[in-house]
XYZ file of C-alpha atoms in Angstrom:
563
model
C 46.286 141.112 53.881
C 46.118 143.040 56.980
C 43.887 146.065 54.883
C 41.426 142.558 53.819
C 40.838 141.859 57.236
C 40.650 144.785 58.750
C 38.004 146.185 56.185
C 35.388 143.693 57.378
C 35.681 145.488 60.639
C 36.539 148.589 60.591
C 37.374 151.435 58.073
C 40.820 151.002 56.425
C 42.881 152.215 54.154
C 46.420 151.785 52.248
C 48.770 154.742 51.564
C 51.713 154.100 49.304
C 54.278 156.924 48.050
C 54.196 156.227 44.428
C 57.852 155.848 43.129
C 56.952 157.884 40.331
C 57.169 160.920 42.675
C 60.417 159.956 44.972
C 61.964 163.166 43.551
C 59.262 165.601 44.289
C 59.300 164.446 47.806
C 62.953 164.577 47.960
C 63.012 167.622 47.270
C 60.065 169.292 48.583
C 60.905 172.086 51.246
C 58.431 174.972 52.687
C 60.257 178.370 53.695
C 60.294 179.067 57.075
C 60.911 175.591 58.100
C 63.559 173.238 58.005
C 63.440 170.082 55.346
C 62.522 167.295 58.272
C 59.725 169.841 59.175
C 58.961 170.004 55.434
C 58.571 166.415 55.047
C 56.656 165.840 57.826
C 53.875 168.751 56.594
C 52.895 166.307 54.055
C 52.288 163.552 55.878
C 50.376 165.524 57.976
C 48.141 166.408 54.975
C 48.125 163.020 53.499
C 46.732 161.446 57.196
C 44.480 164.446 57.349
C 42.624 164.351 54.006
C 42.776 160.543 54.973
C 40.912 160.995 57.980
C 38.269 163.743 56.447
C 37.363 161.037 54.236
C 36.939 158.675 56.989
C 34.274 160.971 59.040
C 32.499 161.229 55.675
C 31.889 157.485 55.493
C 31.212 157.005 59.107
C 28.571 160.202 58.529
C 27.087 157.908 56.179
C 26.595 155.389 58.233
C 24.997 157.211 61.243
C 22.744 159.307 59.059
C 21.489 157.774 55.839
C 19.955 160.680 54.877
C 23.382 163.879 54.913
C 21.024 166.321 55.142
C 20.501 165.094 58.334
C 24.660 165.595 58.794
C 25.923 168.159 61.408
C 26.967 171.562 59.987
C 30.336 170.838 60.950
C 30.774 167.375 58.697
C 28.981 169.417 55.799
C 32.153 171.414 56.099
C 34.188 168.850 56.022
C 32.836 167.859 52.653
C 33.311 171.194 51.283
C 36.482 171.655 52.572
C 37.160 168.082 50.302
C 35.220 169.774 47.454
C 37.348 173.090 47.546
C 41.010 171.502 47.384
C 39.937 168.684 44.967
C 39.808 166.140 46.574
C 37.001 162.760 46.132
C 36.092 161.774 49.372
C 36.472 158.367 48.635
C 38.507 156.444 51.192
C 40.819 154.529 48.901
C 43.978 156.631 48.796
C 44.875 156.462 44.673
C 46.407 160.234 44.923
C 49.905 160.708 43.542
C 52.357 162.641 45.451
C 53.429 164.715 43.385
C 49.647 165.891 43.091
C 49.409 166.284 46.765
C 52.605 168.334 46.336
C 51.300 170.583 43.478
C 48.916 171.574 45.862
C 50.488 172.611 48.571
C 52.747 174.343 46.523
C 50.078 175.907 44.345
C 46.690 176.539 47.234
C 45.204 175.233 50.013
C 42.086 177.247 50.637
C 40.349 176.592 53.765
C 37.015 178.774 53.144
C 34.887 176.108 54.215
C 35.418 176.361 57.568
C 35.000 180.030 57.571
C 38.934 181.212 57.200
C 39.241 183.823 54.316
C 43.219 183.016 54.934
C 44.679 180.994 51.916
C 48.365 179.760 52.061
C 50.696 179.984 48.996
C 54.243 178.259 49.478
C 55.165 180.605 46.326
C 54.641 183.584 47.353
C 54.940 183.855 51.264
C 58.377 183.609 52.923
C 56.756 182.038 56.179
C 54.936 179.279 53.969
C 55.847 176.232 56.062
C 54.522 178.102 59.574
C 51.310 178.948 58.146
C 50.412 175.938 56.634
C 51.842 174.194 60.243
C 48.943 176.464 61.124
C 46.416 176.326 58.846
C 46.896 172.011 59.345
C 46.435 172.627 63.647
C 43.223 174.847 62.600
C 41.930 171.428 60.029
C 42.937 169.251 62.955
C 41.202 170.850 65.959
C 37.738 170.967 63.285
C 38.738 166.819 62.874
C 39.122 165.930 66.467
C 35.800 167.534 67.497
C 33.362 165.186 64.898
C 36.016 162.209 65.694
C 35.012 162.261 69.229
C 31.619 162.636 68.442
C 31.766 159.772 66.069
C 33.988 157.557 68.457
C 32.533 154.016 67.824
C 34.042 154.290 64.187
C 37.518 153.088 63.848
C 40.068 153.992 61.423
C 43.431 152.318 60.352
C 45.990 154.051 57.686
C 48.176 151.732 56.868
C 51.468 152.473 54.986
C 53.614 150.882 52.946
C 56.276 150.416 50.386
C 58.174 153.551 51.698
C 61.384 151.591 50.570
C 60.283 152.454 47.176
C 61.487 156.129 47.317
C 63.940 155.519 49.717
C 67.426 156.625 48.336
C 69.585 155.712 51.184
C 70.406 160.402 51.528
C 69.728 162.905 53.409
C 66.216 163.806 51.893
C 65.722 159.894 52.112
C 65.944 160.268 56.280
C 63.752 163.252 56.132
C 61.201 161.839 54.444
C 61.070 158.371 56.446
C 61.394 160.775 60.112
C 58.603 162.656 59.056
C 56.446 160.148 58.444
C 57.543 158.437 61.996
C 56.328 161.883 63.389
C 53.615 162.685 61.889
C 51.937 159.091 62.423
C 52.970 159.373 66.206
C 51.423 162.564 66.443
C 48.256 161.269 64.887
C 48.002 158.269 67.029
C 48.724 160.323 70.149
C 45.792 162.412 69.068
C 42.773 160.664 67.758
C 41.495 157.580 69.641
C 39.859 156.309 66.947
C 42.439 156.868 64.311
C 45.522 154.402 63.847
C 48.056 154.840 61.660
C 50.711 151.969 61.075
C 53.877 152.086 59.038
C 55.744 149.236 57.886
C 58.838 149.591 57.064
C 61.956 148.075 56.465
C 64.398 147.167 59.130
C 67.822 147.967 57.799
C 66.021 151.656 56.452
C 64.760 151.944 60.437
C 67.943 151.621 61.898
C 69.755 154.368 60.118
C 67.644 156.561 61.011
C 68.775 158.878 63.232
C 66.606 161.593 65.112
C 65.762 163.293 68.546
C 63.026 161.495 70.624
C 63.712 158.112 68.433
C 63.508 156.235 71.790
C 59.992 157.256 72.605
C 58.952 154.869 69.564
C 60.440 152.066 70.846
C 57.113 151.228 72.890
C 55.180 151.615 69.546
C 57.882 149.487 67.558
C 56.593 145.824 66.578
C 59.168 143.813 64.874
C 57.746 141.182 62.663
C 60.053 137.943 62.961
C 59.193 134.693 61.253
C 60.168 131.486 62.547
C 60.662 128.093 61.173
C 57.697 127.203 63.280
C 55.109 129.864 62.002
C 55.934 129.836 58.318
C 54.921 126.278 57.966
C 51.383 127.285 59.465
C 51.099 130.277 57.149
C 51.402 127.401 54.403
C 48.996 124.912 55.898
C 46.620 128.064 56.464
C 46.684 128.718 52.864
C 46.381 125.266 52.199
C 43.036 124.883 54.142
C 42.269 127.922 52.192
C 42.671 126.630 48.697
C 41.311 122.728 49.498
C 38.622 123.813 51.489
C 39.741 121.567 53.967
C 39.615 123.481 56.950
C 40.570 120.426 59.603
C 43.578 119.665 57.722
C 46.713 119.179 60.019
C 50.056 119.959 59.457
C 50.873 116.350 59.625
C 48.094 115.785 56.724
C 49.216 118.741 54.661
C 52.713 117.528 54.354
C 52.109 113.730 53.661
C 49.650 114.096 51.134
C 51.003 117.229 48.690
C 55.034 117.298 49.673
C 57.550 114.038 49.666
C 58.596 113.166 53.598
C 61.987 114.042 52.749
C 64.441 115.820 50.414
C 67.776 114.835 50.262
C 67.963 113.341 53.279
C 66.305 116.228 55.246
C 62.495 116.943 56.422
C 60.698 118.459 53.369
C 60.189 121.382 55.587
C 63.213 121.797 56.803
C 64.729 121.634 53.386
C 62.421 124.405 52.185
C 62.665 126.818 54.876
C 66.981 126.574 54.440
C 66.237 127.954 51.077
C 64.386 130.706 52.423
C 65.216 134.533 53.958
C 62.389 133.284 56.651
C 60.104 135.470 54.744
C 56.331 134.447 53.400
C 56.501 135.224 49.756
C 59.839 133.234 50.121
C 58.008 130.168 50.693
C 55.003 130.744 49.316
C 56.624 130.905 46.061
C 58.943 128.092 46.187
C 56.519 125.777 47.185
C 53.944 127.552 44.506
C 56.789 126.488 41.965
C 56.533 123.368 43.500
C 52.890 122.601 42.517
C 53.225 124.287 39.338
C 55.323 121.414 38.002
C 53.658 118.504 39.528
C 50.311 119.778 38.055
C 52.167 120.152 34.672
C 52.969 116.494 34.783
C 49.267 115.556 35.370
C 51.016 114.761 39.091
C 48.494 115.340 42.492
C 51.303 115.287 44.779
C 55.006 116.847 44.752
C 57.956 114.886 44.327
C 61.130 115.354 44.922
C 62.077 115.434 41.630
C 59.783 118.485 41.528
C 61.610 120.386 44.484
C 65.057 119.844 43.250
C 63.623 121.266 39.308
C 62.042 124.488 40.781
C 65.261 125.673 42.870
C 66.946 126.733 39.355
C 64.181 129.335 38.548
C 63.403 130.186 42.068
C 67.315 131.106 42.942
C 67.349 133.103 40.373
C 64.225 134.684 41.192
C 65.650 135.244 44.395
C 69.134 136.510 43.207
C 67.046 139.481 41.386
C 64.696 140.225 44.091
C 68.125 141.064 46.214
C 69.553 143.110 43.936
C 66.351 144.407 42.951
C 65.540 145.028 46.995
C 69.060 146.879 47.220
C 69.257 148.930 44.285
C 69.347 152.423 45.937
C 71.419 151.507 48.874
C 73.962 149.396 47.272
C 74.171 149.894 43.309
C 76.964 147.340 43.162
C 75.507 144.433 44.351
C 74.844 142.962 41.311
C 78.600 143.715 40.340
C 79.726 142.252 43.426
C 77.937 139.324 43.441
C 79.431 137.948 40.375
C 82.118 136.892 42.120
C 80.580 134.320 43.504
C 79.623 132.306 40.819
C 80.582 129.053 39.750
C 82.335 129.059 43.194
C 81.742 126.563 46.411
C 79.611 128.069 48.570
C 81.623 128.074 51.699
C 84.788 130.520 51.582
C 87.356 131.048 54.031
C 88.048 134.549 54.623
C 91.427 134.126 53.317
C 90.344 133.145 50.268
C 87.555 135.331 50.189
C 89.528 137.867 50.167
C 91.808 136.847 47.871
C 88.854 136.569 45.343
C 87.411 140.261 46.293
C 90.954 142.080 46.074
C 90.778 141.461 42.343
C 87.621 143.422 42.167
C 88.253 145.860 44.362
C 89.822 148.207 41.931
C 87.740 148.088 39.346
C 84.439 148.464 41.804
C 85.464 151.343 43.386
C 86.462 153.165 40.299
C 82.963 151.972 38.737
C 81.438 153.262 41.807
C 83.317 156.391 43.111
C 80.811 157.946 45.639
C 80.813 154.032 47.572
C 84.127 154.188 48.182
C 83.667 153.857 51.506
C 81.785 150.921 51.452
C 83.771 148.668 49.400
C 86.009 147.850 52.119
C 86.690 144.286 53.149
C 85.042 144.453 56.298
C 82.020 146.982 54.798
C 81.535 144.142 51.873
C 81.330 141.467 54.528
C 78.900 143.365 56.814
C 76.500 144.483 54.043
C 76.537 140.603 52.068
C 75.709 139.563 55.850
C 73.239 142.221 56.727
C 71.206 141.642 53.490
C 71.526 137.851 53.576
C 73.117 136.931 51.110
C 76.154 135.385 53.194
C 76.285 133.898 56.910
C 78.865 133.312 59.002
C 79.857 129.939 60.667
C 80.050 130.097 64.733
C 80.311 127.028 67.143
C 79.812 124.876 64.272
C 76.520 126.419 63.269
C 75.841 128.546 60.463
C 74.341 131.844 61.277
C 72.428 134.409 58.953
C 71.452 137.345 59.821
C 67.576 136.795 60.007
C 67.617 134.694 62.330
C 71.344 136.243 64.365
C 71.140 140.160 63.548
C 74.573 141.863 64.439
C 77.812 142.463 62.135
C 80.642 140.667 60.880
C 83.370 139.571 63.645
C 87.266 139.792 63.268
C 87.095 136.196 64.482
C 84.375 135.102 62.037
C 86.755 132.811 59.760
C 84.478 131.152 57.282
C 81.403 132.838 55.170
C 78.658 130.464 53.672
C 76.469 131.514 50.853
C 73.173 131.437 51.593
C 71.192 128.417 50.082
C 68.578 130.506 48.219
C 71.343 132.343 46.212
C 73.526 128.890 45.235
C 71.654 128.059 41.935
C 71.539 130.978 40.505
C 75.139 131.243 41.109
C 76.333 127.570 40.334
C 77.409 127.378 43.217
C 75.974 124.293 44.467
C 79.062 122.177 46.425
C 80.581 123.462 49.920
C 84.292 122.093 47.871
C 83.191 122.774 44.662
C 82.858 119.165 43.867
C 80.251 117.531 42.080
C 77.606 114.947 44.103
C 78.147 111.551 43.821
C 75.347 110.968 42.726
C 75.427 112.954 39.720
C 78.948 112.386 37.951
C 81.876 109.927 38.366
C 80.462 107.019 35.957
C 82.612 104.476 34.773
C 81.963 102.578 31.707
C 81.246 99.332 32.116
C 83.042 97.862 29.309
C 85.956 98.904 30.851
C 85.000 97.328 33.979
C 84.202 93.825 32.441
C 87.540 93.653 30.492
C 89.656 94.109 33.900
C 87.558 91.091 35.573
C 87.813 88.876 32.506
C 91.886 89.563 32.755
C 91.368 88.616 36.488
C 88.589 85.678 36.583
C 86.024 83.832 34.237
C 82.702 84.117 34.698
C 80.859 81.099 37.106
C 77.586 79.705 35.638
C 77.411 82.223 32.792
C 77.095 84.744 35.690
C 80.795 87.352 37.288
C 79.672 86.469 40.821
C 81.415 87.686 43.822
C 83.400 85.163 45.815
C 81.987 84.460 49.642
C 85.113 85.716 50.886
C 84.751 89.109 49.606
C 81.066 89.703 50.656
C 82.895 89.348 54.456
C 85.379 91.877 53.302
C 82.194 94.197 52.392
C 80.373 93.868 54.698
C 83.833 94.821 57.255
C 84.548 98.054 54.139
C 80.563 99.246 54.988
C 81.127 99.198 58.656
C 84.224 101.582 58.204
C 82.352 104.126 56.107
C 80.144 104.116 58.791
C 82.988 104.565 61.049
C 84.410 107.145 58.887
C 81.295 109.131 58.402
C 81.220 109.668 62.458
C 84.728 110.939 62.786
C 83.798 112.994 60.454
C 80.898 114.771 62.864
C 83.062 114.578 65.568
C 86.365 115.575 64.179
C 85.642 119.559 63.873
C 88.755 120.194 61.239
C 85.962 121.032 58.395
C 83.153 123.629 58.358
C 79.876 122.294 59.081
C 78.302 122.927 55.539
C 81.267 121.170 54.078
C 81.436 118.506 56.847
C 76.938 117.806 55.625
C 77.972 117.566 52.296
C 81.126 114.888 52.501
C 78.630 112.921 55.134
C 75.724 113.038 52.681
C 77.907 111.760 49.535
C 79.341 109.061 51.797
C 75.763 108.370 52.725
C 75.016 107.558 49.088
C 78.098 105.499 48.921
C 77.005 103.218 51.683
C 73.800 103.256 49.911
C 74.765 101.490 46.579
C 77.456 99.610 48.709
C 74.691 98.071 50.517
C 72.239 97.704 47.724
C 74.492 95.516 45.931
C 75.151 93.469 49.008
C 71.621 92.884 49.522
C 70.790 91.822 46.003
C 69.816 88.626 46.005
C 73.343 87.635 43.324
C 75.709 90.586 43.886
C 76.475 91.049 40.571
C 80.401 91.721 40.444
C 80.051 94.387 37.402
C 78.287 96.692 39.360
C 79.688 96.478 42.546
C 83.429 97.422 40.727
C 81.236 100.558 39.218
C 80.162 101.832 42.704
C 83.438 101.185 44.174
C 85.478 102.950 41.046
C 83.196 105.812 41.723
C 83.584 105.768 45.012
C 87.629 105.457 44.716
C 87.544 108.723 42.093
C 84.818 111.098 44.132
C 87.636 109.958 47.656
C 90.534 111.039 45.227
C 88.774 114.392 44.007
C 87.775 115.202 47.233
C 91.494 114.807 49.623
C 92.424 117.703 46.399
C 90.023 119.757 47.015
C 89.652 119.437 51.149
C 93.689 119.828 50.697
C 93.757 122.808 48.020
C 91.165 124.899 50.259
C 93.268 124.367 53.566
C 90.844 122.579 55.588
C 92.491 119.451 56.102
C 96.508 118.599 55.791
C 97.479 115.252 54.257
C 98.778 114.239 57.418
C 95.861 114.946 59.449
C 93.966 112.320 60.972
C 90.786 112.884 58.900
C 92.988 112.697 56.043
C 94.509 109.538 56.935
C 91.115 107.802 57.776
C 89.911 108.519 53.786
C 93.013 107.389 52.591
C 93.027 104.280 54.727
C 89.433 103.988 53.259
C 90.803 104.483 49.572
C 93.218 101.138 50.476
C 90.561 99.020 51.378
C 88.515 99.676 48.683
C 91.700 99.206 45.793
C 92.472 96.044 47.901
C 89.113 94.978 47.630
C 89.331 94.875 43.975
């Protein structure tokens, strides 16, 4: 995107180490200098050639007509012609090409030097071709100053690609630090940027490291800048170029999913990255338009998290293949799981693996420790960690596990993939506990006939809802306030208790509460309470003589006595 815009500007250009040649970099070396030094030769080269081809297009421009070019560009072209290479701008070379020919001849004839380097034959290879690139640089510098209003950016990416988390790895990625430095230092027209990787950037370790920090430019999105990247692309696509966020998100998304802004709920299932969101809410579309819809739904949202956690899931693993080859081994353990763990029980669940990981994957040894596990599943995202009753991932909090970090939440974008979709590994309310009503009739017919054809509820007992609806509510605040549960799990209780007050209260404001169906919600009800005090119990968060625990049960009562 940055290349797009640039290029109606200014000249610019994309280099990308082709994965296809991550071993030929690896282990390229020169004599005469060390591997680091090595590395860094050809990016020299690369940016070189890169900028030849850039004074050749800018010649173009200034004179239409190159016979009209100075003698020294006209040896720049040669100098092209005479190592092979086009003098188009576009950078489509593979390494291992630019390799071959280092390795094989570099002649530089065209500016007059009968010298030609061979890494073969010549035990001082890597000095002279150090040399041979300061003699190509001085030639560059002098026609870049004289053709100073052109501007040039290099942009590279994807170095992740051929990173292999070793030694040769390192080299390669602190070359191409110095080298671009030393370009930028350099020419005044000429910018080279790297993007790269954080977690790669920080284990790198090298002399003078500090004197990037100036040039360093971390790229952090926030829950208040993704949203606009959307609406940008969504004044893109409609055309609509006043569109406000306001406008964007009433008219395509629904105001709120489960019980949370639709943009809020979106972003939590995101690593705060673009293509994150971008293709969830893509997804998103896709499915509405498939049902002949304008709009999303909610319906839509909830339908697309399947494929997009997965999606997600294999991008990770994908992502972390060189650095950690047993992620997708680890993670396996986390399926059909809640998504908050203690790290007791964490634990527990990871020394079963242990073994058999770290005799699967000998030369990690080292970093299938406990502690190493829970630093790299927070480091890459895939976990957070719960502090002052807020989650925290490490996107948004970078850092490393704590000894007093107690409980570990899964992040959201991983849960479907993993079936892990309940903080107590408890189904929703919503979605399970339903009672047949058959049943339900035959125990009110033992009990009481039917008035006017019609089971009615009795006036007394709409009093004694109405006082059970005001305790839910009741219980649902000491349930923020009581701080016994983790917050995840604490959302989750209050947003299934939510739904219970919700069919409470829709029966009670029917115009004839019909009987049946208020025994169904509160069965339900009764059987999600009971399901839950066993699990809150069987994880350890709450005792059954706590005080949280005594408030549900007291809640259980009234609802048996109300029936």
């Amino acid at each position: 995107m940055l290349n797009k815009q640039l290029s109606h500007e200014v000249d610019s250009c994309i280099v990308t180490p082709d994965s296809i040649s991550a071993d030929e970099i690896r282990r390229f070396e020169l004599l005469g200098v060390n591997e680091q030094q090595s590395k860094k030769l050809v990016w020299r080269y690369v940016f070189l050639i890169q900028i030849c081809k850039f004074l050749m297009n800018s010649a173009r421009q200034e004179w239409k007509n190159d016979s009209a070019w100075p003698a020294e560009i006209k040896k720049i072209r040669q100098f092209l012609v005479d190592n092979r290479e086009v003098d188009d701008l576009n950078f489509n070379e593979k390494f291992w090409r630019i390799i071959n020919k280092i390795n094989a001849k570099l002649t530089f004839g065209a500016f007059g030097q009968s010298l030609e380097v061979s890494a073969e034959d010549a035990a001082t290879a890597g000095l002279q071709l150090s040399s041979q690139l300061d003699f190509l640089e001085t030639q560059l510098l002098t026609q870049a100053n004289l053709l100073g209003k052109y501007k040039l950016f290099i942009l590279v990416d994807k170095v992740d690609e051929i990173w292999d988390d070793d030694d040769a790895s390192s080299n390669m990625a602190v070359g191409l630090l110095m080298s671009t430095k030393e370009i930028n230092s350099k020419f005044s027209n000429v910018k080279c940027v790297v993007f790269l990787r954080s977690d790669i950037y920080e284990q790198l370790q090298f002399f003078d490291k500090d004197k990037l920090r100036g040039d360093e430019e971390t790229i952090l999105w926030t829950r208040s800048t993704l949203p606009e990247l959307i609406l940008a692309r969504a004044k893109s696509s409609t055309g609509n170029s006043s569109m406000v966020a306001g406008e964007f998100w009433s008219n395509y998304f629904p105001a709120v999913v489960e019980q949370q802004p639709v943009a809020d709920f979106l972003l939590a299932h995101t690593l705060m990255r673009p293509r994150d969101l971008i293709q969830l809410c893509n997804l998103c579309a896709d499915l509405a338009r498939r049902e002949g819809g304008y709009s999303v739904k909610e319906k839509h949202i909830l339908q697309a998290l399947d494929v997009y956690s997965s999606w997600k899931l294999n991008d990770l693993i994908g992502e972390y293949r060189i650095n950690y080859p047993f992620l997708s081994d680890l993670l396996i353990l986390f399926s059909n799981t809640s998504f908050v763990l203690t790290r007791q029980r964490l634990e527990t669940i990871y020394t079963r693996a242990k073994e058999a990981l770290t005799e699967r994957y000998p030369a990690y040894a080292s970093s299938l420790s406990i502690d190493a596990v829970l630093n790299t599943l927070y480091g890459i995202g895939f976990m957070g960690v719960e502090r002052n009753r807020k989650t925290h991932y490490f996107y948004e909090y970078p850092g490393t596990v704590e000894d007093r970090d107690l409980v570990f939440v899964i992040h959201p974008a991983f849960r479907y993939a993993l079936k892990s979709t309940s903080s107590v590994d408890l189904e929703p309310f919503t979605q399970a506990y339903e009672i047949q009503q058959g049943r339900v009739v035959s125990e009110i017919f033992r009990g009481r006939s039917p008035v006017r054809g019609q089971l009615e509820v009795p006036r007394s007992a709409l009093k004694e809802l109405s006082s059970l609806l005001e305790r839910l509510r009741y219980l649902q605040l000491q349930l923020s306030e009581n701080g016994e549960l983790p917050v995840e799990v604490t959302s989750e209780i209050s947003r299934n208790f939510g739904t219970i007050s919700n069919e409470l209260r829709r029966t009670l404001d029917s115009k004839n509460v019909d009987l049946v169906e208020l025994q169904i919600v509160m069965l339900r009800a009764n059987q999600y309470l009971n399901d839950l005090m066993a699990r809150l119990d069987g994880s350890g968060y709450v005792s059954p003589k706590s005080s949280l625990a005594y408030e549900i049960i007291d809640f259980m009562r009234r609802i048996e006595y109300m029936r």
